GROMACS .gro file of C-alpha atoms in nm:
model
  177
    1LEU     CA    1  12.083   9.140   9.109
    2PRO     CA    2  12.025   8.863   9.361
    3ALA     CA    3  12.134   8.515   9.260
    4TYR     CA    4  11.776   8.386   9.287
    5GLY     CA    5  11.729   8.074   9.077
    6VAL     CA    6  12.100   7.999   9.032
    7GLU     CA    7  12.145   7.625   9.073
    8PRO     CA    8  12.450   7.399   9.038
    9THR     CA    9  12.461   7.275   8.679
   10THR     CA   10  12.473   6.900   8.639
   11THR     CA   11  12.686   6.812   8.338
   12ARG     CA   12  12.593   6.455   8.255
   13ALA     CA   13  12.618   6.304   7.908
   14LEU     CA   14  12.308   6.392   7.705
   15ALA     CA   15  12.180   6.189   7.413
   16PRO     CA   16  12.119   6.367   7.081
   17GLY     CA   17  11.750   6.443   7.053
   18GLU     CA   18  11.695   6.402   7.428
   19THR     CA   19  11.434   6.623   7.590
   20THR     CA   20  11.578   6.730   7.924
   21CYS     CA   21  11.272   6.919   8.046
   22GLU     CA   22  10.907   6.867   7.980
   23SER     CA   23  10.664   7.157   7.959
   24ASP     CA   24  10.387   7.159   8.215
   25GLY     CA   25  10.145   7.068   7.935
   26ALA     CA   26   9.892   7.342   8.013
   27ALA     CA   27   9.917   7.515   7.675
   28ALA     CA   28   9.748   7.369   7.369
   29ASN     CA   29   9.972   7.564   7.130
   30THR     CA   30  10.347   7.514   7.138
   31VAL     CA   31  10.624   7.594   6.892
   32ASP     CA   32  10.990   7.495   6.861
   33ALA     CA   33  11.245   7.775   6.889
   34THR     CA   34  11.588   7.665   6.766
   35GLY     CA   35  11.899   7.878   6.795
   36ALA     CA   36  12.120   7.950   6.495
   37ALA     CA   37  12.451   7.861   6.665
   38PRO     CA   38  12.569   7.504   6.603
   39GLY     CA   39  12.481   7.283   6.898
   40SER     CA   40  12.206   7.514   7.028
   41PRO     CA   41  11.925   7.358   7.227
   42THR     CA   42  11.564   7.384   7.119
   43ALA     CA   43  11.311   7.553   7.347
   44ILE     CA   44  10.955   7.425   7.305
   45VAL     CA   45  10.746   7.718   7.426
   46ALA     CA   46  10.377   7.787   7.473
   47VAL     CA   47  10.217   8.045   7.244
   48PRO     CA   48   9.922   8.239   7.388
   49GLU     CA   49   9.588   8.240   7.211
   50GLY     CA   50   9.569   8.520   6.955
   51PHE     CA   51   9.946   8.526   6.894
   52THR     CA   52  10.124   8.440   6.572
   53SER     CA   53  10.481   8.315   6.563
   54ALA     CA   54  10.759   8.313   6.305
   55PRO     CA   55  11.117   8.187   6.301
   56GLY     CA   56  11.370   8.454   6.385
   57THR     CA   57  11.726   8.508   6.265
   58GLY     CA   58  12.057   8.482   6.447
   59ASP     CA   59  12.022   8.454   6.824
   60THR     CA   60  11.652   8.542   6.795
   61ALA     CA   61  11.507   8.195   6.748
   62LEU     CA   62  11.140   8.297   6.743
   63THR     CA   63  10.929   8.613   6.722
   64MET     CA   64  10.567   8.641   6.832
   65THR     CA   65  10.305   8.906   6.773
   66GLY     CA   66   9.987   8.939   6.972
   67PRO     CA   67   9.697   9.182   6.998
   68ASP     CA   68   9.721   9.539   7.128
   69GLY     CA   69  10.098   9.580   7.084
   70LEU     CA   70  10.195   9.261   7.271
   71THR     CA   71  10.515   9.106   7.135
   72GLY     CA   72  10.739   8.822   7.235
   73THR     CA   73  11.075   8.677   7.143
   74VAL     CA   74  11.277   8.370   7.224
   75THR     CA   75  11.654   8.413   7.206
   76ILE     CA   76  11.908   8.134   7.235
   77THR     CA   77  12.257   8.271   7.280
   78PRO     CA   78  12.584   8.084   7.335
   79THR     CA   79  12.760   8.204   7.651
   80THR     CA   80  13.089   8.141   7.824
   81LEU     CA   81  12.955   8.301   8.143
   82ASP     CA   82  12.829   8.109   8.443
   83ALA     CA   83  12.457   8.139   8.520
   84ALA     CA   84  12.480   8.428   8.766
   85ALA     CA   85  12.700   8.639   8.536
   86ALA     CA   86  12.488   8.558   8.228
   87PHE     CA   87  12.170   8.659   8.413
   88GLN     CA   88  12.327   8.985   8.531
   89GLN     CA   89  12.448   9.068   8.180
   90TYR     CA   90  12.104   8.995   8.032
   91ALA     CA   91  11.923   9.210   8.292
   92ASP     CA   92  12.169   9.496   8.238
   93GLN     CA   93  12.112   9.483   7.861
   94ARG     CA   94  11.734   9.459   7.902
   95THR     CA   95  11.702   9.761   8.132
   96GLY     CA   96  11.992   9.965   7.990
   97GLN     CA   97  11.792  10.066   7.685
   98ALA     CA   98  11.600  10.343   7.862
   99SER     CA   99  11.681  10.625   8.100
  100ILE     CA  100  11.407  10.519   8.345
  101ASN     CA  101  11.380  10.150   8.428
  102SER     CA  102  11.302   9.901   8.699
  103VAL     CA  103  11.340   9.526   8.731
  104SER     CA  104  11.234   9.271   8.990
  105VAL     CA  105  11.386   8.923   9.005
  106LEU     CA  106  11.230   8.596   9.114
  107PRO     CA  107  11.373   8.246   9.107
  108GLY     CA  108  11.274   8.065   8.790
  109ASP     CA  109  11.484   7.751   8.786
  110LEU     CA  110  11.373   7.500   8.525
  111CYS     CA  111  11.402   7.125   8.600
  112GLY     CA  112  11.752   7.154   8.739
  113TYR     CA  113  11.875   7.436   8.514
  114SER     CA  114  11.942   7.778   8.665
  115GLY     CA  115  11.670   8.026   8.579
  116GLN     CA  116  11.512   8.357   8.672
  117LYS     CA  117  11.195   8.551   8.606
  118LEU     CA  118  11.243   8.921   8.546
  119MET     CA  119  10.959   9.170   8.550
  120GLY     CA  120  10.969   9.541   8.513
  121ALA     CA  121  10.925   9.849   8.301
  122TRP     CA  122  11.128  10.101   8.110
  123SER     CA  123  11.059  10.439   7.960
  124ASP     CA  124  11.223  10.745   7.815
  125THR     CA  125  10.900  10.940   7.863
  126PRO     CA  126  10.572  10.858   8.042
  127GLN     CA  127  10.402  10.825   7.703
  128GLN     CA  128  10.645  10.551   7.596
  129SER     CA  129  10.632  10.329   7.904
  130VAL     CA  130  10.677   9.957   7.834
  131GLU     CA  131  10.618   9.671   8.074
  132PHE     CA  132  10.797   9.339   8.031
  133LEU     CA  133  10.829   8.991   8.171
  134ASP     CA  134  11.116   8.753   8.095
  135ARG     CA  135  11.198   8.392   8.175
  136ILE     CA  136  11.569   8.317   8.138
  137ALA     CA  137  11.747   7.985   8.175
  138HIS     CA  138  12.113   7.883   8.161
  139ILE     CA  139  12.117   7.560   7.957
  140TRP     CA  140  12.412   7.323   7.933
  141THR     CA  141  12.436   7.094   7.632
  142ASN     CA  142  12.705   6.832   7.585
  143SER     CA  143  12.960   7.092   7.487
  144ASP     CA  144  12.850   7.448   7.560
  145ASN     CA  145  12.626   7.675   7.768
  146TYR     CA  146  12.338   7.877   7.625
  147LEU     CA  147  12.119   8.151   7.765
  148VAL     CA  148  11.758   8.092   7.664
  149ALA     CA  149  11.538   8.398   7.714
  150ILE     CA  150  11.165   8.426   7.660
  151HIS     CA  151  11.066   8.792   7.656
  152VAL     CA  152  10.720   8.948   7.637
  153GLN     CA  153  10.647   9.320   7.635
  154ALA     CA  154  10.364   9.564   7.574
  155PRO     CA  155  10.282   9.929   7.623
  156ALA     CA  156  10.214   9.984   7.996
  157GLY     CA  157   9.856   9.905   8.095
  158THR     CA  158   9.780   9.683   7.795
  159ASP     CA  159   9.481   9.457   7.852
  160GLY     CA  160   9.582   9.095   7.821
  161PHE     CA  161   9.946   9.144   7.919
  162ASP     CA  162   9.919   8.939   8.238
  163ALA     CA  163   9.735   8.651   8.072
  164ALA     CA  164   9.970   8.634   7.772
  165SER     CA  165  10.289   8.672   7.972
  166THR     CA  166  10.183   8.398   8.214
  167VAL     CA  167  10.148   8.153   7.923
  168LEU     CA  168  10.477   8.259   7.762
  169ILE     CA  169  10.696   8.225   8.069
  170GLU     CA  170  10.559   7.896   8.204
  171ASP     CA  171  10.793   7.598   8.223
  172PHE     CA  172  10.909   7.500   7.876
  173ALA     CA  173  11.069   7.191   7.727
  174ILE     CA  174  11.438   7.177   7.627
  175GLY     CA  175  11.555   6.959   7.339
  176ILE     CA  176  11.921   6.867   7.300
  177PRO     CA  177  12.058   6.873   6.944
   0.00000   0.00000   0.00000
Protein backbone atom coordinates (compact mmCIF):
# COMPACT_ATOMS: atom_id res chain seq x y z
CA LEU A 1 0.00 0.00 0.00
CA PRO A 2 1.15 3.58 -0.52
CA ALA A 3 2.58 5.36 2.51
CA TYR A 4 -0.18 8.00 2.35
CA GLY A 5 -0.65 9.65 5.73
CA VAL A 6 2.65 8.46 7.23
CA GLU A 7 4.13 11.38 9.15
CA PRO A 8 7.26 11.69 11.31
CA THR A 9 6.26 10.94 14.89
CA THR A 10 7.12 13.62 17.40
CA THR A 11 8.05 12.02 20.70
CA ARG A 12 7.77 14.80 23.25
CA ALA A 13 7.01 14.26 26.93
CA LEU A 14 3.25 13.93 27.43
CA ALA A 15 1.47 14.70 30.68
CA PRO A 16 -0.79 12.02 32.18
CA GLY A 17 -4.37 12.85 31.26
CA GLU A 18 -3.29 15.15 28.41
CA THR A 19 -5.51 15.28 25.35
CA THR A 20 -3.19 15.39 22.35
CA CYS A 21 -5.90 15.78 19.72
CA GLU A 22 -9.27 17.41 19.84
CA SER A 23 -12.21 16.08 17.87
CA ASP A 24 -13.68 18.41 15.30
CA GLY A 25 -16.69 18.84 17.59
CA ALA A 26 -19.30 18.14 14.91
CA ALA A 27 -20.83 15.11 16.64
CA ALA A 28 -23.16 15.54 19.59
CA ASN A 29 -22.60 11.96 20.79
CA THR A 30 -19.11 10.81 21.73
CA VAL A 31 -17.82 7.88 23.75
CA ASP A 32 -14.45 6.97 25.26
CA ALA A 33 -12.76 3.84 23.91
CA THR A 34 -9.93 2.68 26.17
CA GLY A 35 -7.58 -0.15 25.31
CA ALA A 36 -6.97 -3.04 27.70
CA ALA A 37 -3.15 -2.94 27.49
CA PRO A 38 -1.47 -0.95 30.27
CA GLY A 39 -0.56 2.52 29.04
CA SER A 40 -3.06 2.47 26.15
CA PRO A 41 -4.38 5.80 24.93
CA THR A 42 -8.07 6.62 24.95
CA ALA A 43 -9.84 7.43 21.68
CA ILE A 44 -12.85 9.72 22.08
CA VAL A 45 -14.95 8.88 19.03
CA ALA A 46 -18.21 10.11 17.55
CA VAL A 47 -21.16 7.72 17.58
CA PRO A 48 -23.69 8.11 14.75
CA GLU A 49 -27.34 8.69 15.52
CA GLY A 50 -29.20 5.40 15.90
CA PHE A 51 -26.10 3.48 17.07
CA THR A 52 -25.58 1.91 20.46
CA SER A 53 -22.14 1.34 21.93
CA ALA A 54 -20.68 -1.02 24.52
CA PRO A 55 -17.21 -1.56 25.97
CA GLY A 56 -15.29 -4.32 24.24
CA THR A 57 -12.74 -6.79 25.56
CA GLY A 58 -9.02 -7.14 24.89
CA ASP A 59 -7.80 -5.02 21.99
CA THR A 60 -11.41 -4.28 21.01
CA ALA A 61 -12.02 -1.18 23.11
CA LEU A 62 -15.55 -0.46 21.86
CA THR A 63 -18.27 -2.13 19.81
CA MET A 64 -21.13 -0.31 18.08
CA THR A 65 -24.33 -1.55 16.52
CA GLY A 66 -26.46 0.46 14.15
CA PRO A 67 -29.53 -0.09 11.98
CA ASP A 68 -29.68 -2.38 8.94
CA GLY A 69 -26.61 -4.48 9.77
CA LEU A 70 -24.23 -1.54 10.30
CA THR A 71 -21.55 -2.31 12.89
CA GLY A 72 -18.47 -0.58 14.16
CA THR A 73 -15.49 -1.29 16.37
CA VAL A 74 -12.63 0.63 17.88
CA THR A 75 -9.46 -1.38 18.49
CA ILE A 76 -6.41 -0.13 20.36
CA THR A 77 -3.48 -2.46 19.87
CA PRO A 78 0.10 -2.12 21.14
CA THR A 79 2.60 -2.33 18.27
CA THR A 80 6.35 -2.42 17.89
CA LEU A 81 6.02 -1.63 14.18
CA ASP A 82 6.54 1.80 12.66
CA ALA A 83 3.47 3.49 11.17
CA ALA A 84 3.93 2.29 7.58
CA ALA A 85 4.46 -1.35 8.62
CA ALA A 86 1.58 -1.26 11.13
CA PHE A 87 -0.77 0.15 8.48
CA GLN A 88 0.28 -2.50 5.95
CA GLN A 89 -0.23 -5.29 8.49
CA TYR A 90 -3.67 -3.96 9.43
CA ALA A 91 -4.79 -3.66 5.78
CA ASP A 92 -3.53 -7.18 5.03
CA GLN A 93 -5.46 -8.59 7.99
CA ARG A 94 -8.60 -6.62 7.08
CA THR A 95 -8.72 -7.77 3.45
CA GLY A 96 -7.21 -11.23 3.95
CA GLN A 97 -10.42 -12.61 5.41
CA ALA A 98 -12.12 -13.13 2.05
CA SER A 99 -11.16 -14.56 -1.32
CA ILE A 100 -12.37 -11.45 -3.18
CA ASN A 101 -11.39 -8.07 -1.76
CA SER A 102 -10.41 -4.54 -2.62
CA VAL A 103 -9.02 -1.63 -0.63
CA SER A 104 -8.31 2.01 -1.43
CA VAL A 105 -6.06 4.14 0.75
CA LEU A 106 -6.21 7.86 1.47
CA PRO A 107 -4.11 9.95 3.83
CA GLY A 108 -5.79 10.30 7.20
CA ASP A 109 -3.16 11.85 9.44
CA LEU A 110 -4.55 13.05 12.75
CA CYS A 111 -3.09 16.20 14.38
CA GLY A 112 0.50 15.14 13.77
CA TYR A 113 0.01 11.39 14.16
CA SER A 114 0.35 9.14 11.12
CA GLY A 115 -3.00 7.95 9.85
CA GLN A 116 -4.86 6.48 6.90
CA LYS A 117 -8.40 5.99 5.71
CA LEU A 118 -9.12 2.63 4.13
CA MET A 119 -12.23 1.90 2.12
CA GLY A 120 -13.20 -1.20 0.30
CA ALA A 121 -15.17 -4.40 0.12
CA TRP A 122 -14.74 -8.11 0.57
CA SER A 123 -16.77 -11.14 -0.32
CA ASP A 124 -16.63 -14.89 -0.62
CA THR A 125 -19.79 -14.83 -2.74
CA PRO A 126 -21.80 -11.98 -4.32
CA GLN A 127 -24.55 -12.59 -1.75
CA GLN A 128 -22.14 -11.97 1.14
CA SER A 129 -20.50 -8.75 -0.05
CA VAL A 130 -19.46 -6.37 2.74
CA GLU A 131 -18.35 -2.78 2.37
CA PHE A 132 -16.11 -1.15 4.96
CA LEU A 133 -14.43 2.08 5.92
CA ASP A 134 -11.59 2.37 8.44
CA ARG A 135 -9.67 5.21 10.05
CA ILE A 136 -6.34 4.06 11.49
CA ALA A 137 -3.80 6.07 13.45
CA HIS A 138 -0.35 5.26 14.84
CA ILE A 139 -0.32 6.81 18.33
CA TRP A 140 2.78 7.31 20.45
CA THR A 141 2.38 7.59 24.21
CA ASN A 142 5.22 8.28 26.61
CA SER A 143 6.47 4.73 26.37
CA ASP A 144 4.90 2.76 23.52
CA ASN A 145 3.17 2.90 20.14
CA TYR A 146 -0.45 1.87 19.56
CA LEU A 147 -2.51 1.31 16.45
CA VAL A 148 -5.96 2.82 16.91
CA ALA A 149 -8.47 1.59 14.32
CA ILE A 150 -12.06 2.70 13.88
CA HIS A 151 -13.85 0.24 11.61
CA VAL A 152 -17.38 0.39 10.20
CA GLN A 153 -18.94 -2.21 7.94
CA ALA A 154 -22.29 -3.20 6.47
CA PRO A 155 -23.73 -5.47 3.82
CA ALA A 156 -23.01 -3.88 0.42
CA GLY A 157 -25.60 -1.30 -0.60
CA THR A 158 -26.90 -0.65 2.92
CA ASP A 159 -28.77 2.64 3.20
CA GLY A 160 -27.12 4.89 5.73
CA PHE A 161 -23.62 3.43 5.36
CA ASP A 162 -22.11 6.63 3.95
CA ALA A 163 -23.68 8.88 6.59
CA ALA A 164 -22.73 6.62 9.52
CA SER A 165 -19.21 5.92 8.32
CA THR A 166 -18.53 9.62 7.77
CA VAL A 167 -19.38 10.32 11.43
CA LEU A 168 -17.35 7.36 12.72
CA ILE A 169 -14.12 8.14 10.90
CA GLU A 170 -14.00 11.90 11.46
CA ASP A 171 -11.12 13.32 13.48
CA PHE A 172 -11.21 11.99 17.03
CA ALA A 173 -9.61 13.03 20.30
CA ILE A 174 -6.70 11.12 21.87
CA GLY A 175 -6.25 10.98 25.64
CA ILE A 176 -2.93 9.98 27.17
CA PRO A 177 -3.12 7.70 30.23
